[in-house]
Short mmCIF file of N, CA, C and O in Angstrom, two decimals:
data_model
loop_
_atom_site.label_atom_id
_atom_site.label_comp_id
_atom_site.label_asym_id
_atom_site.label_seq_id
_atom_site.Cartn_x
_atom_site.Cartn_y
_atom_site.Cartn_z
N UNK Y 187 242.94 26.35 175.22
CA UNK Y 187 243.35 27.25 176.27
C UNK Y 187 244.06 26.42 177.33
O UNK Y 187 243.45 25.54 177.93
N UNK Y 188 245.31 26.71 177.54
CA UNK Y 188 246.11 25.99 178.54
C UNK Y 188 246.35 26.96 179.70
O UNK Y 188 247.10 27.91 179.56
N UNK Y 189 245.68 26.72 180.79
CA UNK Y 189 245.76 27.65 181.92
C UNK Y 189 246.73 27.16 182.99
O UNK Y 189 246.76 25.98 183.33
N UNK Y 190 247.46 28.10 183.51
CA UNK Y 190 248.40 27.83 184.60
C UNK Y 190 247.63 27.68 185.91
O UNK Y 190 246.79 28.52 186.25
N UNK Y 191 247.91 26.61 186.64
CA UNK Y 191 247.36 26.47 187.98
C UNK Y 191 248.08 27.44 188.90
O UNK Y 191 249.29 27.62 188.83
N UNK Y 192 247.32 28.09 189.75
CA UNK Y 192 247.93 28.91 190.79
C UNK Y 192 247.26 28.59 192.12
O UNK Y 192 246.06 28.34 192.18
N UNK Y 193 248.04 28.54 193.19
CA UNK Y 193 247.51 28.17 194.50
C UNK Y 193 246.42 29.14 194.96
O UNK Y 193 246.59 30.35 194.87
N UNK Y 194 245.33 28.59 195.44
CA UNK Y 194 244.23 29.42 195.91
C UNK Y 194 243.35 28.57 196.84
O UNK Y 194 243.40 27.34 196.79
N UNK Y 195 242.60 29.22 197.66
CA UNK Y 195 241.65 28.60 198.57
C UNK Y 195 242.33 27.51 199.40
O UNK Y 195 243.22 27.82 200.19
N UNK Y 196 241.94 26.23 199.23
CA UNK Y 196 242.52 25.16 200.05
C UNK Y 196 243.74 24.51 199.41
O UNK Y 196 244.22 23.49 199.88
N UNK Y 197 244.26 25.10 198.36
CA UNK Y 197 245.39 24.52 197.64
C UNK Y 197 246.65 25.37 197.76
O UNK Y 197 247.50 25.35 196.88
N UNK Y 198 246.77 26.12 198.82
CA UNK Y 198 247.94 26.98 199.00
C UNK Y 198 249.24 26.21 199.13
O UNK Y 198 250.31 26.74 198.89
N UNK Y 199 249.17 24.95 199.51
CA UNK Y 199 250.39 24.16 199.72
C UNK Y 199 250.90 23.53 198.41
O UNK Y 199 251.87 22.80 198.43
N UNK Y 200 250.25 23.84 197.27
CA UNK Y 200 250.71 23.34 195.97
C UNK Y 200 251.40 24.46 195.20
O UNK Y 200 251.04 25.62 195.30
N UNK Y 201 252.38 24.08 194.41
CA UNK Y 201 253.11 25.07 193.61
C UNK Y 201 252.34 25.39 192.33
O UNK Y 201 251.62 24.53 191.80
N UNK Y 202 252.50 26.62 191.81
CA UNK Y 202 251.88 26.94 190.52
C UNK Y 202 252.55 26.13 189.41
O UNK Y 202 253.68 25.67 189.56
N UNK Y 203 251.84 25.95 188.32
CA UNK Y 203 252.39 25.23 187.17
C UNK Y 203 253.61 25.98 186.65
O UNK Y 203 253.58 27.19 186.46
N UNK Y 204 254.67 25.25 186.42
CA UNK Y 204 255.89 25.83 185.87
C UNK Y 204 255.61 26.32 184.45
O UNK Y 204 255.00 25.61 183.64
N UNK Y 205 256.05 27.52 184.12
CA UNK Y 205 255.78 28.07 182.79
C UNK Y 205 256.43 27.25 181.67
O UNK Y 205 255.93 27.22 180.56
N UNK Y 206 257.50 26.53 181.99
CA UNK Y 206 258.11 25.67 180.97
C UNK Y 206 257.17 24.53 180.57
O UNK Y 206 257.13 24.12 179.41
N UNK Y 207 256.39 24.03 181.52
CA UNK Y 207 255.40 22.99 181.23
C UNK Y 207 254.34 23.56 180.28
O UNK Y 207 253.92 22.90 179.32
N UNK Y 208 253.90 24.79 180.54
CA UNK Y 208 252.92 25.44 179.66
C UNK Y 208 253.47 25.64 178.26
O UNK Y 208 252.78 25.39 177.26
N UNK Y 209 254.71 26.09 178.18
CA UNK Y 209 255.34 26.30 176.86
C UNK Y 209 255.44 24.99 176.09
O UNK Y 209 255.24 24.96 174.88
N UNK Y 210 255.77 23.91 176.78
CA UNK Y 210 255.87 22.61 176.13
C UNK Y 210 254.50 22.17 175.61
O UNK Y 210 254.38 21.70 174.47
N UNK Y 211 253.45 22.35 176.41
CA UNK Y 211 252.10 22.00 175.97
C UNK Y 211 251.68 22.86 174.78
O UNK Y 211 251.05 22.36 173.84
N UNK Y 212 252.06 24.12 174.80
CA UNK Y 212 251.77 25.04 173.69
C UNK Y 212 252.42 24.53 172.40
O UNK Y 212 251.77 24.43 171.36
N UNK Y 213 253.69 24.16 172.49
CA UNK Y 213 254.41 23.66 171.31
C UNK Y 213 253.82 22.35 170.81
O UNK Y 213 253.71 22.13 169.60
N UNK Y 214 253.41 21.48 171.72
CA UNK Y 214 252.77 20.23 171.33
C UNK Y 214 251.45 20.48 170.59
O UNK Y 214 251.16 19.83 169.58
N UNK Y 215 250.69 21.41 171.09
CA UNK Y 215 249.43 21.76 170.43
C UNK Y 215 249.65 22.32 169.04
O UNK Y 215 248.96 21.95 168.09
N UNK Y 216 250.64 23.19 168.91
CA UNK Y 216 250.98 23.75 167.58
C UNK Y 216 251.41 22.64 166.63
O UNK Y 216 250.97 22.59 165.48
N UNK Y 217 252.27 21.74 167.11
CA UNK Y 217 252.77 20.67 166.24
C UNK Y 217 251.66 19.69 165.88
O UNK Y 217 251.74 19.01 164.85
N UNK Y 218 250.60 19.63 166.69
CA UNK Y 218 249.45 18.76 166.40
C UNK Y 218 248.47 19.42 165.42
O UNK Y 218 247.50 18.81 165.01
N UNK Y 219 248.74 20.69 165.07
CA UNK Y 219 247.90 21.36 164.08
C UNK Y 219 246.90 22.35 164.63
O UNK Y 219 246.06 22.85 163.88
N UNK Y 220 246.96 22.67 165.92
CA UNK Y 220 246.04 23.67 166.48
C UNK Y 220 246.49 25.06 166.05
O UNK Y 220 247.64 25.46 166.28
N UNK Y 221 245.61 25.81 165.41
CA UNK Y 221 245.94 27.16 164.94
C UNK Y 221 245.74 28.22 166.00
O UNK Y 221 246.38 29.26 165.98
N UNK Y 222 244.81 27.99 166.89
CA UNK Y 222 244.47 29.01 167.89
C UNK Y 222 244.61 28.38 169.27
O UNK Y 222 243.67 27.79 169.79
N UNK Y 223 245.78 28.51 169.83
CA UNK Y 223 246.08 27.92 171.13
C UNK Y 223 246.65 29.04 172.01
O UNK Y 223 247.42 29.87 171.53
N UNK Y 224 246.21 29.09 173.25
CA UNK Y 224 246.56 30.20 174.13
C UNK Y 224 246.99 29.69 175.50
O UNK Y 224 246.50 28.67 175.97
N UNK Y 225 247.86 30.46 176.12
CA UNK Y 225 248.23 30.21 177.51
C UNK Y 225 247.38 31.12 178.39
O UNK Y 225 247.06 32.24 178.01
N UNK Y 226 247.02 30.62 179.57
CA UNK Y 226 246.22 31.40 180.49
C UNK Y 226 246.91 31.55 181.83
O UNK Y 226 247.73 30.72 182.23
N UNK Y 227 246.60 32.63 182.52
CA UNK Y 227 247.16 32.96 183.84
C UNK Y 227 248.66 33.22 183.80
O UNK Y 227 249.36 33.04 184.79
N UNK Y 228 249.16 33.62 182.63
CA UNK Y 228 250.55 34.05 182.45
C UNK Y 228 250.54 35.24 181.50
O UNK Y 228 249.56 35.48 180.81
N UNK Y 229 251.65 35.95 181.41
CA UNK Y 229 251.71 37.15 180.58
C UNK Y 229 252.17 36.88 179.15
O UNK Y 229 252.37 37.81 178.39
N UNK Y 230 252.31 35.65 178.76
CA UNK Y 230 252.75 35.33 177.40
C UNK Y 230 251.78 34.36 176.76
O UNK Y 230 250.97 33.73 177.44
N UNK Y 231 251.83 34.25 175.44
CA UNK Y 231 251.03 33.27 174.73
C UNK Y 231 249.55 33.57 174.65
O UNK Y 231 248.74 32.67 174.48
N UNK Y 232 249.18 34.85 174.77
CA UNK Y 232 247.77 35.25 174.76
C UNK Y 232 247.30 35.83 173.43
O UNK Y 232 246.12 36.05 173.24
N UNK Y 233 248.21 36.12 172.53
CA UNK Y 233 247.87 36.80 171.29
C UNK Y 233 247.42 35.85 170.20
O UNK Y 233 247.70 34.66 170.23
N UNK Y 234 246.71 36.40 169.22
CA UNK Y 234 246.25 35.62 168.06
C UNK Y 234 247.04 36.04 166.84
O UNK Y 234 247.13 37.23 166.53
N UNK Y 235 247.60 35.05 166.15
CA UNK Y 235 248.36 35.28 164.92
C UNK Y 235 247.66 34.58 163.77
O UNK Y 235 247.00 33.56 163.95
N UNK Y 236 247.82 35.10 162.58
CA UNK Y 236 247.26 34.46 161.39
C UNK Y 236 247.99 33.14 161.15
O UNK Y 236 249.22 33.11 161.12
N UNK Y 237 247.25 32.03 160.99
CA UNK Y 237 247.89 30.74 160.74
C UNK Y 237 248.59 30.68 159.38
O UNK Y 237 249.45 29.84 159.16
N UNK Y 238 248.24 31.61 158.48
CA UNK Y 238 248.82 31.61 157.14
C UNK Y 238 250.09 32.47 157.05
O UNK Y 238 251.16 31.98 156.71
N UNK Y 239 249.97 33.76 157.38
CA UNK Y 239 251.11 34.68 157.23
C UNK Y 239 251.82 34.97 158.56
O UNK Y 239 252.86 35.62 158.58
N UNK Y 240 251.25 34.51 159.66
CA UNK Y 240 251.84 34.61 161.01
C UNK Y 240 251.96 36.05 161.53
O UNK Y 240 252.73 36.31 162.45
N UNK Y 241 251.17 36.95 160.98
CA UNK Y 241 251.15 38.33 161.48
C UNK Y 241 250.25 38.42 162.71
O UNK Y 241 249.25 37.70 162.82
N UNK Y 242 250.58 39.34 163.61
CA UNK Y 242 249.79 39.56 164.82
C UNK Y 242 248.44 40.17 164.45
O UNK Y 242 248.38 41.19 163.77
N UNK Y 243 247.36 39.52 164.90
CA UNK Y 243 246.01 40.00 164.60
C UNK Y 243 245.30 40.55 165.81
O UNK Y 243 244.60 41.55 165.72
N UNK Y 244 245.42 39.86 166.95
CA UNK Y 244 244.79 40.33 168.19
C UNK Y 244 245.84 40.28 169.29
O UNK Y 244 246.37 39.23 169.61
N UNK Y 245 246.14 41.44 169.83
CA UNK Y 245 247.11 41.55 170.91
C UNK Y 245 246.35 41.71 172.22
O UNK Y 245 245.46 42.55 172.34
N UNK Y 246 246.71 40.87 173.20
CA UNK Y 246 246.02 40.89 174.50
C UNK Y 246 247.01 41.12 175.64
O UNK Y 246 248.16 40.73 175.56
N UNK Y 247 246.48 41.72 176.69
CA UNK Y 247 247.19 41.81 177.96
C UNK Y 247 246.26 41.15 178.96
O UNK Y 247 245.23 41.74 179.34
N UNK Y 248 246.57 39.91 179.31
CA UNK Y 248 245.66 39.06 180.08
C UNK Y 248 244.33 38.99 179.33
O UNK Y 248 244.29 38.47 178.23
N UNK Y 249 243.23 39.52 179.87
CA UNK Y 249 241.93 39.40 179.21
C UNK Y 249 241.56 40.64 178.39
O UNK Y 249 240.52 40.66 177.74
N UNK Y 250 242.37 41.66 178.43
CA UNK Y 250 242.06 42.90 177.72
C UNK Y 250 242.68 42.89 176.33
O UNK Y 250 243.86 42.58 176.15
N UNK Y 251 241.88 43.28 175.35
CA UNK Y 251 242.38 43.40 173.98
C UNK Y 251 243.06 44.76 173.84
O UNK Y 251 242.45 45.80 174.08
N UNK Y 252 244.32 44.74 173.45
CA UNK Y 252 245.11 45.95 173.28
C UNK Y 252 245.10 46.44 171.83
O UNK Y 252 245.18 47.63 171.58
N UNK Y 253 245.03 45.48 170.89
CA UNK Y 253 245.08 45.82 169.48
C UNK Y 253 244.30 44.76 168.71
O UNK Y 253 244.50 43.57 168.93
N UNK Y 254 243.43 45.19 167.82
CA UNK Y 254 242.56 44.28 167.06
C UNK Y 254 242.67 44.66 165.59
O UNK Y 254 242.28 45.76 165.20
N UNK Y 255 243.23 43.78 164.77
CA UNK Y 255 243.50 44.11 163.37
C UNK Y 255 242.63 43.37 162.36
O UNK Y 255 242.79 43.58 161.17
N UNK Y 256 241.74 42.47 162.80
CA UNK Y 256 240.91 41.74 161.86
C UNK Y 256 239.98 42.68 161.09
O UNK Y 256 239.50 43.67 161.64
N UNK Y 257 239.73 42.33 159.84
CA UNK Y 257 238.80 43.09 159.02
C UNK Y 257 237.70 42.15 158.56
O UNK Y 257 237.93 41.27 157.72
N UNK Y 258 236.51 42.28 159.15
CA UNK Y 258 235.35 41.44 158.79
C UNK Y 258 235.66 39.95 158.91
O UNK Y 258 235.20 39.14 158.10
N UNK Y 259 236.47 39.56 159.90
CA UNK Y 259 236.79 38.16 160.13
C UNK Y 259 237.91 37.62 159.26
O UNK Y 259 238.15 36.42 159.24
N UNK Y 260 238.63 38.51 158.59
CA UNK Y 260 239.74 38.11 157.72
C UNK Y 260 241.03 38.79 158.15
O UNK Y 260 241.02 39.90 158.69
N UNK Y 261 242.14 38.14 157.89
CA UNK Y 261 243.46 38.74 158.12
C UNK Y 261 243.62 39.89 157.13
O UNK Y 261 243.45 39.69 155.92
N UNK Y 262 243.96 41.08 157.60
CA UNK Y 262 244.12 42.21 156.67
C UNK Y 262 245.40 42.13 155.83
O UNK Y 262 245.54 42.85 154.86
N UNK Y 263 246.29 41.22 156.17
CA UNK Y 263 247.56 41.11 155.46
C UNK Y 263 247.49 40.11 154.30
O UNK Y 263 247.98 40.39 153.21
N UNK Y 264 246.87 38.94 154.53
CA UNK Y 264 246.83 37.90 153.49
C UNK Y 264 245.40 37.50 153.11
O UNK Y 264 245.22 36.66 152.24
N UNK Y 265 244.39 38.06 153.79
CA UNK Y 265 242.98 37.82 153.53
C UNK Y 265 242.50 36.42 153.89
O UNK Y 265 241.45 35.97 153.44
N UNK Y 266 243.23 35.69 154.71
CA UNK Y 266 242.77 34.37 155.16
C UNK Y 266 241.61 34.55 156.13
O UNK Y 266 241.62 35.43 156.99
N UNK Y 267 240.58 33.71 156.02
CA UNK Y 267 239.46 33.71 156.96
C UNK Y 267 239.96 33.22 158.31
O UNK Y 267 240.64 32.20 158.40
N UNK Y 268 239.65 33.96 159.36
CA UNK Y 268 240.05 33.61 160.72
C UNK Y 268 238.82 33.07 161.44
O UNK Y 268 237.78 33.72 161.49
N UNK Y 269 238.94 31.85 161.97
CA UNK Y 269 237.82 31.22 162.66
C UNK Y 269 237.45 32.00 163.92
O UNK Y 269 238.32 32.43 164.66
N UNK Y 270 236.17 32.16 164.15
CA UNK Y 270 235.70 32.84 165.35
C UNK Y 270 234.50 33.71 165.07
O UNK Y 270 234.09 33.88 163.92
N UNK Y 271 233.96 34.26 166.12
CA UNK Y 271 232.85 35.22 166.01
C UNK Y 271 233.38 36.53 166.56
O UNK Y 271 233.81 36.61 167.71
N UNK Y 272 233.39 37.55 165.73
CA UNK Y 272 233.99 38.84 166.10
C UNK Y 272 232.96 39.95 165.93
O UNK Y 272 232.17 39.95 165.00
N UNK Y 273 232.98 40.88 166.87
CA UNK Y 273 232.10 42.04 166.76
C UNK Y 273 232.87 43.26 167.25
O UNK Y 273 233.83 43.16 167.99
N UNK Y 274 232.42 44.40 166.81
CA UNK Y 274 233.05 45.64 167.23
C UNK Y 274 232.59 45.99 168.64
O UNK Y 274 231.42 45.79 168.99
N UNK Y 275 233.50 46.53 169.44
CA UNK Y 275 233.14 46.97 170.79
C UNK Y 275 232.21 48.19 170.66
O UNK Y 275 232.32 48.98 169.75
N UNK Y 276 231.28 48.28 171.58
CA UNK Y 276 230.32 49.39 171.53
C UNK Y 276 230.72 50.47 172.50
O UNK Y 276 231.30 50.33 173.46
#
């Protein structure tokens, strides 16, 4: 999880992290082999894709899940096991 710094409390005189820096860190993580890497405190890079077929599995808007396509912890498109602990919302 790569979170963007944003000025708050006693740090108002500092600039927020440039989104290009976050994108670069995201690409570096992907190239290093991380399958599940996310950006935080920005509106992009929050979704989960299958590392095998690259289909969208979990769509998020900040912390809210908008669309959840996993079936019993597997990608419904290629059946690859997706790492994590998943449960149905009650």
